[in-house]
């Protein structure tokens, strides 16, 4: 791996590789953010549904 790294031109090592790493990191952060957003939305929907079920059960008793 070190030989491959040393065989690359200096402009590839100093410019292209860091840019690719930044783009990849940005995409990973965006993906994780989207997954967390979906999870939070699902939790909110489940919480609202649970509250509705509890309220309907209380209303049915009285």
CSV table of C-alpha atoms in Angstrom, one decimal:
chain,number,residue,atom,x,y,z
A,1,UNK,CA,0.0,0.0,0.0
A,2,UNK,CA,2.9,2.4,0.8
A,3,UNK,CA,4.4,1.7,-2.6
A,4,UNK,CA,1.1,2.6,-4.3
A,5,UNK,CA,0.8,5.8,-2.3
A,6,UNK,CA,4.4,6.8,-3.2
A,7,UNK,CA,3.8,6.0,-6.9
A,8,UNK,CA,1.0,8.6,-7.1
A,9,UNK,CA,1.9,12.0,-8.3
A,10,UNK,CA,2.2,14.6,-5.5
A,11,UNK,CA,-0.8,16.6,-6.8
A,12,UNK,CA,-3.0,13.5,-6.5
A,13,UNK,CA,-1.8,12.9,-2.9
A,14,UNK,CA,-2.1,16.5,-1.9
A,15,UNK,CA,-5.3,17.6,-3.7
A,16,UNK,CA,-7.4,14.8,-5.2
A,17,UNK,CA,-7.3,12.3,-2.3
A,18,UNK,CA,-8.2,14.9,0.5
A,19,UNK,CA,-11.1,16.2,-1.7
A,20,UNK,CA,-12.4,12.6,-2.2
A,21,UNK,CA,-12.1,12.0,1.5
A,22,UNK,CA,-14.1,15.2,2.3
A,23,UNK,CA,-16.8,14.3,-0.2
A,24,UNK,CA,-17.1,10.8,1.2
A,25,UNK,CA,-17.2,12.1,4.7
A,26,UNK,CA,-19.9,14.6,3.8
A,27,UNK,CA,-22.0,11.9,2.1
A,28,UNK,CA,-21.7,9.6,5.2
A,29,UNK,CA,-22.7,12.5,7.5
A,30,UNK,CA,-25.7,13.3,5.3
A,31,UNK,CA,-26.7,9.6,5.2
A,32,UNK,CA,-26.5,9.3,9.0
A,33,UNK,CA,-28.4,12.6,9.4
A,34,UNK,CA,-31.2,11.3,7.1
A,35,UNK,CA,-31.4,8.0,9.0
A,36,UNK,CA,-31.6,9.9,12.4
A,37,UNK,CA,-34.3,12.2,10.9
A,38,UNK,CA,-36.4,9.2,9.8
A,39,UNK,CA,-36.0,7.5,13.3
A,40,UNK,CA,-37.0,10.7,15.1
A,41,UNK,CA,-40.1,11.1,12.9
A,42,UNK,CA,-41.1,7.5,13.5
A,43,UNK,CA,-40.7,7.9,17.2
A,44,UNK,CA,-42.9,11.0,17.1
A,45,UNK,CA,-45.6,9.1,15.1
A,46,UNK,CA,-45.4,6.2,17.5
A,47,UNK,CA,-45.7,8.6,20.5
A,48,UNK,CA,-48.7,10.3,19.0
A,49,UNK,CA,-50.4,7.0,18.3
A,50,UNK,CA,-49.8,5.8,21.8
A,51,UNK,CA,-51.3,9.0,23.2
A,52,UNK,CA,-54.3,8.6,21.0
A,53,UNK,CA,-54.8,4.9,22.1
A,54,UNK,CA,-54.5,5.9,25.8
A,55,UNK,CA,-57.0,8.7,25.3
A,56,UNK,CA,-59.5,6.5,23.4
A,57,UNK,CA,-59.3,3.9,26.2
A,58,UNK,CA,-59.9,6.5,28.9
A,59,UNK,CA,-62.9,7.9,26.9
A,60,UNK,CA,-64.3,4.4,26.4
A,61,UNK,CA,-64.3,3.7,30.2
A,62,UNK,CA,-66.2,6.8,31.1
